[in-house]
Structures are given as structure tokens and as C-alpha cells.
Coordinates of C-alpha atoms and ligand atoms in Angstrom, one line a residue:
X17 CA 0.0 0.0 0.0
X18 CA 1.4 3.2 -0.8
X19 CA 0.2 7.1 -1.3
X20 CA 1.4 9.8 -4.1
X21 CA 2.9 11.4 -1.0
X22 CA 4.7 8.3 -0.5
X23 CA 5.9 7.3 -3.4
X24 CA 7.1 10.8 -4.4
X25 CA 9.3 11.4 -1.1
X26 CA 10.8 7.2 -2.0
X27 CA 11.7 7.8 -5.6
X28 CA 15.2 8.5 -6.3
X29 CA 14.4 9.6 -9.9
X30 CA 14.2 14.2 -10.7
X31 CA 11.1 15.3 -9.0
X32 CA 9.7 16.7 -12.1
X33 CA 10.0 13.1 -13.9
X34 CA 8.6 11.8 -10.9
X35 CA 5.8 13.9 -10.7
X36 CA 5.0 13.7 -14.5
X37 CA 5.1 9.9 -14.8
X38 CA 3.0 9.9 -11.5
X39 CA 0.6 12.0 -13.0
X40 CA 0.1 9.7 -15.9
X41 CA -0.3 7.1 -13.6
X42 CA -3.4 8.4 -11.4
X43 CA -5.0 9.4 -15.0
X44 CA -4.3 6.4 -17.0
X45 CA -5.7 4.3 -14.0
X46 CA -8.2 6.1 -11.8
X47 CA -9.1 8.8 -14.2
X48 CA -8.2 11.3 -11.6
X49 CA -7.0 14.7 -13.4
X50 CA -3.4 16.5 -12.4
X51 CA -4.8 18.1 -9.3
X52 CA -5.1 14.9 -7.7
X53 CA -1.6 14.9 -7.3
X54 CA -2.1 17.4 -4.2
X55 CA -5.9 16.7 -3.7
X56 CA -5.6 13.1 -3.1
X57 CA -1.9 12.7 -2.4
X58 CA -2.8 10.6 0.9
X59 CA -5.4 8.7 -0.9
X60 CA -4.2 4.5 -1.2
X61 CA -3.2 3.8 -4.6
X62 CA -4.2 0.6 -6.4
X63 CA -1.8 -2.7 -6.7
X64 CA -1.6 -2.3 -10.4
X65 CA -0.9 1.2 -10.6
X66 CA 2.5 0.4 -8.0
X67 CA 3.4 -2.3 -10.0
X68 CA 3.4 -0.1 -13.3
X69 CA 5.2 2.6 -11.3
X70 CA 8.1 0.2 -10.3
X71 CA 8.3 -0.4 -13.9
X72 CA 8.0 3.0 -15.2
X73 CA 10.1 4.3 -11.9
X74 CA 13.2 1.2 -13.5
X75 CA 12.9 2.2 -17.3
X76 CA 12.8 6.1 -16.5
X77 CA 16.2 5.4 -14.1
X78 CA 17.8 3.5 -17.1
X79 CA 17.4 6.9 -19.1
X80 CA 14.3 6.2 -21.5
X81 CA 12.9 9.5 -21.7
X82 CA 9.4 11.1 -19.7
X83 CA 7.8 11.5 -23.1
X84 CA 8.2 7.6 -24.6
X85 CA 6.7 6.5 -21.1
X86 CA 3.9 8.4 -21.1
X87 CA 3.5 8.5 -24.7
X88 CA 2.9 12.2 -25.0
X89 CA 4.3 15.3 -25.0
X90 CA 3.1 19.4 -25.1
X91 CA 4.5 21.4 -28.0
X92 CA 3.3 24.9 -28.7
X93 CA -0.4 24.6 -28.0
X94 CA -0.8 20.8 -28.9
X95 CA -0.3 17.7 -27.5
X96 CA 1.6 15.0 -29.4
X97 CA 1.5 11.3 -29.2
X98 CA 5.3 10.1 -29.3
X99 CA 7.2 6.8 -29.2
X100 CA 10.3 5.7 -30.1
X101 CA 10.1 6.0 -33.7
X102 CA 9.8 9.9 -33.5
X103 CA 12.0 12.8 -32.2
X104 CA 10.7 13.7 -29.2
X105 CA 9.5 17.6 -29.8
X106 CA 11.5 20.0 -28.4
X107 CA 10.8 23.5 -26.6
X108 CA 13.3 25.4 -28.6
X109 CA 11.2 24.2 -32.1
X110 CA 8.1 26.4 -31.0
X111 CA 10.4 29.5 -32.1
X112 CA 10.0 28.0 -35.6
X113 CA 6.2 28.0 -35.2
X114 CA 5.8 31.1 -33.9
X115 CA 8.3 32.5 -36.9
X116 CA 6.0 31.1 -39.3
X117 CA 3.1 31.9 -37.7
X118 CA 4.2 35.6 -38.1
X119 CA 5.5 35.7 -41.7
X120 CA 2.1 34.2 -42.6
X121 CA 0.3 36.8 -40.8
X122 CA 2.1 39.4 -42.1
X123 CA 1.6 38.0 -45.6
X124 CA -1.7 39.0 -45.6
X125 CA -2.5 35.7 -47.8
X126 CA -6.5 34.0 -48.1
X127 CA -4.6 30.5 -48.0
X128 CA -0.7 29.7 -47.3
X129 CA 0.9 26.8 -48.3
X130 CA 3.2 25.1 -45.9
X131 CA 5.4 22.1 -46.0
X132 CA 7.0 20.9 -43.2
X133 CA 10.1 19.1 -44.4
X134 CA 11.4 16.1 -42.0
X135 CA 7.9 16.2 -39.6
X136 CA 9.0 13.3 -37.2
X137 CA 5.5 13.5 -34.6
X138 CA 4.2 16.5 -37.1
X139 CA 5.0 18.7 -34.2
X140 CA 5.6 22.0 -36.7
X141 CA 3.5 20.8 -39.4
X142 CA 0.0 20.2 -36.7
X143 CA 0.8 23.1 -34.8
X144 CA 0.8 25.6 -37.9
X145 CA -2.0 23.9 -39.6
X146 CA -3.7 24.1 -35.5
X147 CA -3.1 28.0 -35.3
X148 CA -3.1 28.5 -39.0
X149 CA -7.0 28.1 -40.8
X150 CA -5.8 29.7 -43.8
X151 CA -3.4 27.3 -44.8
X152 CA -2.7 23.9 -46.4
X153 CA 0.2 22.1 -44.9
X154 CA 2.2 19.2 -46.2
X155 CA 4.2 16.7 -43.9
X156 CA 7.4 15.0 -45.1
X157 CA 9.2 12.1 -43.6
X158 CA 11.2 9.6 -45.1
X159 CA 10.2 7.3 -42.0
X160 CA 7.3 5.4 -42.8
X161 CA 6.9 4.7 -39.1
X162 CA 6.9 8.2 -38.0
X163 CA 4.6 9.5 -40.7
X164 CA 1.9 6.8 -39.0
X165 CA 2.4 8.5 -35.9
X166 CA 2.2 12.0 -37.5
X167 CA -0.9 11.2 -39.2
X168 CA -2.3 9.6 -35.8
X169 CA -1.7 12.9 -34.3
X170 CA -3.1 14.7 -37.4
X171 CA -6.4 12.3 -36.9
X172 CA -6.6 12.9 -32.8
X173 CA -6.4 16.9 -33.6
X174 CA -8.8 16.9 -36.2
X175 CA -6.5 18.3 -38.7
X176 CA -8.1 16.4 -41.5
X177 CA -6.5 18.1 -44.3
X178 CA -3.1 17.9 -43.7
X179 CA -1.4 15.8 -46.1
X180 CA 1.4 13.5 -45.5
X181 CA 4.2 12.4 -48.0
X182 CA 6.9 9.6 -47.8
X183 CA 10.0 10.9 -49.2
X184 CA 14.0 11.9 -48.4
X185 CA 13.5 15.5 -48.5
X186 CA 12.4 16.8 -52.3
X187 CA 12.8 13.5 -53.6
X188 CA 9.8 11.9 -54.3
X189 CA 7.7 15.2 -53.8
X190 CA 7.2 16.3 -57.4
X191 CA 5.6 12.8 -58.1
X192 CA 3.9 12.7 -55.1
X193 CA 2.4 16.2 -55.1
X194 CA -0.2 17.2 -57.0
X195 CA 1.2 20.8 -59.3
X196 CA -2.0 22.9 -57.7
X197 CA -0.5 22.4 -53.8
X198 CA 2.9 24.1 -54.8
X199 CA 4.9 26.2 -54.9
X200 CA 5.0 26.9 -51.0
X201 CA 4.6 30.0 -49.4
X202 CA 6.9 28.3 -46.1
X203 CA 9.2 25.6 -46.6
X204 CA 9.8 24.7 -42.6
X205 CA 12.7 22.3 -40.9
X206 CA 13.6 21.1 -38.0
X207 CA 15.9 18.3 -39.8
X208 CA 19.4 16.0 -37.9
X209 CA 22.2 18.5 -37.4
X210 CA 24.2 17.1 -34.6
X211 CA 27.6 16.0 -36.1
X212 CA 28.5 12.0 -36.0
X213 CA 31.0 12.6 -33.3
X214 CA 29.1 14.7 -31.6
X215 CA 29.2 12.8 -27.5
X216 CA 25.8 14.0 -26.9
X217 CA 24.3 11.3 -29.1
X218 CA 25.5 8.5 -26.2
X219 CA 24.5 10.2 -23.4
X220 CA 21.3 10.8 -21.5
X221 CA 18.1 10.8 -23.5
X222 CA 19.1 10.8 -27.0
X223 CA 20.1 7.3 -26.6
X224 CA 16.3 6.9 -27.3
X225 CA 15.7 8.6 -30.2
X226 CA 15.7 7.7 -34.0
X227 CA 19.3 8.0 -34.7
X228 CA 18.5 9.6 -38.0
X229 CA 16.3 12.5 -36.7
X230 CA 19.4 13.5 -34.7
X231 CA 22.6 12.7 -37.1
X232 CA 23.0 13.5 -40.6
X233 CA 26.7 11.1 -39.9
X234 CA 28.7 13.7 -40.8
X235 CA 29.4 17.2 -40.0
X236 CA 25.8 18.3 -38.9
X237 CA 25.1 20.2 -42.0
X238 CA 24.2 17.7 -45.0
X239 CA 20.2 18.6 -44.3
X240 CA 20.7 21.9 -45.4
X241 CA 23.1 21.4 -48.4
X242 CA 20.0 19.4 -49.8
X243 CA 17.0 20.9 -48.7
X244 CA 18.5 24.6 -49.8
X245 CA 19.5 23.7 -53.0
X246 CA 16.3 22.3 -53.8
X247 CA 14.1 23.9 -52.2
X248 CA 14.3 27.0 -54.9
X249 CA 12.6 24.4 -56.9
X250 CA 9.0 24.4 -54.6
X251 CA 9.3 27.8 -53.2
X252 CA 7.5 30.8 -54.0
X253 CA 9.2 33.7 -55.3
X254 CA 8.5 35.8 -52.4
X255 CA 8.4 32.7 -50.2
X256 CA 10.2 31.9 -46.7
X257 CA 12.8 29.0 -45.9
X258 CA 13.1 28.6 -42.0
X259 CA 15.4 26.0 -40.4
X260 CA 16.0 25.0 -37.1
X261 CA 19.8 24.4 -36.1
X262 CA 22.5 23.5 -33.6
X263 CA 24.0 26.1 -31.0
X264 CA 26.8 26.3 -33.0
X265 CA 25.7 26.2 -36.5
X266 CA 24.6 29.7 -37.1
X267 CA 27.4 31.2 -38.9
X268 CA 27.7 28.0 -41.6
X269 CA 23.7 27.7 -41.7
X270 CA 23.4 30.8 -43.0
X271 CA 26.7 31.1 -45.3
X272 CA 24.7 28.0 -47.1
X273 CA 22.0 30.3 -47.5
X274 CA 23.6 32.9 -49.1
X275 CA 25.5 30.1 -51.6
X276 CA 22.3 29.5 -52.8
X277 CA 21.5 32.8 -53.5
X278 CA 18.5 33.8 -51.2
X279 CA 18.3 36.8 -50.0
X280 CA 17.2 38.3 -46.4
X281 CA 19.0 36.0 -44.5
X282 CA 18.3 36.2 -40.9
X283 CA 19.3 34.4 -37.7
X284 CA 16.7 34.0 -34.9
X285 CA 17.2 33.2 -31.2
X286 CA 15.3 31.2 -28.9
X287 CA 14.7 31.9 -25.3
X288 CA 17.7 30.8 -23.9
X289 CA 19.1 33.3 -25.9
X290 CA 20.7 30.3 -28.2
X291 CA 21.1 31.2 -32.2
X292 CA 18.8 28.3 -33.4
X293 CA 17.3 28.9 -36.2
X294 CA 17.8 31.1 -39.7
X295 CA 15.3 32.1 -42.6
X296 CA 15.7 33.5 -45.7
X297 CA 13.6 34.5 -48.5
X298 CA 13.8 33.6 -52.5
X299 CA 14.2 36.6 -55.0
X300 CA 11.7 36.6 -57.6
X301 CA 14.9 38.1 -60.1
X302 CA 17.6 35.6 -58.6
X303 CA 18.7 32.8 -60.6
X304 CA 18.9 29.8 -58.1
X305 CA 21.2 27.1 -58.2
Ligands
LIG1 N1 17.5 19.6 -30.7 C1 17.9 18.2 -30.7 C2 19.0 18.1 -29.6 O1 20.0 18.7 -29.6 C3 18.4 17.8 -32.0 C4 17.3 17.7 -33.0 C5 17.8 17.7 -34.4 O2 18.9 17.2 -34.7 N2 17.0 18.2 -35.2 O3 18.8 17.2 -28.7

């Protein structure tokens, strides 16, 4: 027999993990909402809820990360489903929403076209297309198994008309895409850009994660090389190209930019204060390529 109190002053794991797997618990089993984790914190908790909590309590202390245990996480103002086949959405991406967000407002547009290049969960993709009514956004994985899970999440937020397209970046797009639905006002990416020997990618929680959402294995930057140069190809002429990158990355991100010609280039911080992401627009009179 054991309380939330209880349980919560035994566990050796970060009291915020604790608290959040906790609170999946009590929901998952008794229905009881987040409150109940002060309301009825001296309450006796049920044998198989403990026994799910030692197990959760073990896999959370070997390092699988909050968000695959639960099988959710918050992004912007959505809630994902996640497993292990998906990047697990990160708060330093909502900057690329809310960027978007902006240079579609601004636009002044009846109906933007979006693609969200490298979707993972569909974080950006269903968080525009949430916040955005006037637009049509397209999803791109090459992961077959994380485009189910995007579409889930699509289906669960009743964002019917989002479409979803197998394909390594651009590659298979101009088969799969129908002319009418491009070229894209936004071409959006949160894509791998931690470098192969990067230590990071054996430590803590990114053990977990699909390798190739976090590693292009190489220096961090191949994403870009590919998605800049072709993305010319589906933008519109006074369209916006907006990437996410690493904390180090500024500098090169946006020299790739300007080898490709578009102009505007801007870096963006995020609230940490970290340079994480750069956009850029196409030139209607500028020769790409
Ligand atoms: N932001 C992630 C991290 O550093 C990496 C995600 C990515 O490569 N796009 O953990």
C-alpha cells in the first residue's frame, strides 16, 4: 500500500520526472486529473498502478525518456502522441512555429501553403495547420513509421486536411504532389544536425531517439546542403525558408543560405538566448542554383 505522497518522497528519480510519470499514472488508472496529485496525495493507490510505477520508476532510471513512457508530449499549443520511432518535440522548435506563424500573418494571404520538411510526430507541421486556418500544410518524412504517428496525431487533432508524403526531403515530392498544392509560401525544418562525433548522441536521453532525426553522420550540416539547394525548386518567389539548427551552427547555416542565393538571410534566437534557427527569402529576379 502506498500514497502519491509516498511514493514521491521514495523515488530517487528528478522530481519533475517523478511527478510527471505519476501524473500519468493516477490518469491512466483512476481517471483522476493533475490536481489529484495534491488533492488526493494521501489517498491509497491501487496494486496495479504500484506495479506499473516500479516499472516505469526502473525504465525512466535506465534513461528512457518522460515522453516515450507516457506517450505524450506538449508542443506549442498541442499535445503529441510520441514513441520511439519519432524525435521527441523539443521547446526550442516552438520559435520555428511562432516565426512562421508571423510571416504568414504578415503576408496578408487567403490560403498559405506550408510544407514541413522532415515532420518526425508532425510537431511543426500540426501546430501551424492548429493555429493557421488559412493554410494547407504538407508533412514530409522519409520514416514510414513516424509518418503513422504523425498522421495519428493529425487524426486525434482533427486536422483532416493535412497531407502526409513519404520521401527523403524533395525527392519523391514532385511525383507525389499534385502541381496545384505548390509552390509553398513556407518551406519549414527542423531536420538532424548534430555531427557524427558529436558525444551527446550516447549520453542521457538521446540514446532513445531515432538516430537519424538527430545525425545526418557527418558534420551536422548535409540537411541543409540538400533541402537549400532544392528547395528553390518548390518555393515561391516571395516565399520563406526557415530552419532549425544546432548552437553552434549559425554562422555555416546561413553562409549555405547565401551560396544558394537567397536573400534576407536572418538568424533567430530562442529563449535561452541560443542562435537556433535562420530564414531567408527567394528573389523573384535571382537565378537559383
Ligand atoms: N535539438 C535536438 C537536440 O539537440 C536535436 C534535434 C535535431 O537534430 N534536429 O537534442
Amino acid at each position: 500500500m502506498s500514497t502519491i505522497q509516498q511514493l514521491l518522497k521514495k523515488s530517487t528519480l528528478d522530481k519533475v520526472d517523478a511527478k510527471a510519470l505519476l501524473a500519468h499514472l493516477i490518469n491512466k488508472h483512476l481517471n483522476w486529473p493533475k490536481s489529484a496529485m495534491i488533492s488526493r496525495d494521501t489517498d491509497q493507490l491501487p496494486q496495479p498502478l504500484l506495479e506499473e510505477w516500479v516499472a516505469l520508476e526502473k525504465l525512466r532510471a535506465e534513461g528512457h525518456p518522460v515522453a516515450y513512457l507516457i506517450g505524450k508530449k506538449e508542443f506549442f499549443n498541442i499535445e503529441l502522441k510520441v514513441a520511439p520511432g519519432v524525435l521527441i518535440p523539443r521547446p526550442e522548435t516552438e520559435l520555428l512555429v511562432e516565426l512562421v506563424i508571423d510571416f504568414v500573418q504578415a503576408s496578408g494571404k487567403k490560403l498559405s501553403k506550408i510544407l514541413d520538411l522532415g515532420t518526425g510526430s508532425g510537431a511543426i507541421g500540426l501546430a501551424l495547420a492548429k493555429n493557421l486556418p488559412n493554410s494547407q500544410v504538407t508533412c514530409v518524412d522519409i520514416s514510414a513509421e513516424a509518418l503513422k504517428i504523425a498522421q495519428e496525431n493529425a487524426r486525434l487533432l482533427n486536422l483532416n486536411s493535412v497531407k502526409f508524403i513519404q520521401s527523403n526531403w524533395f525527392d519523391d515530392l514532385a511525383t507525389a504532389l499534385p502541381v496545384e498544392e505548390y509552390p509553398f509560401d513556407v518551406i519549414v525544418s527542423n531536420p538532424p544536425y548534430i555531427r557524427h562525433d558529436d558525444i551527446h548522441l550516447s549520453q542521457g536521453d538521446l540514446r532513445f531517439e531515432p538516430v537519424s532525426a538527430l545525425t545526418d553522420d557527418h558534420d551536422g550540416l548535409m540537411a541543409y546542403r540538400s533541402i537549400f539547394k532544392e528547395a528553390a525548386t518548390f518555393l515561391n518567389t516571395d516565399g520563406l525558408i526557415l530552419v532549425e539548427h544546432g548552437f553552434d551552427q549559425s554562422k555555416e547555416v546561413c553562409e549555405l543560405l547565401q551560396e544558394q542565393n537567397y536573400i534576407n538571410i536572418k538568424a533567430h534566437q530562442d529563449l535561452a538566448g541560443i542562435w537556433r534557427a535562420a530564414s531567408a527569402n527567394r528573389a523573384a529576379s535571382v537565378k537559383l542554383g
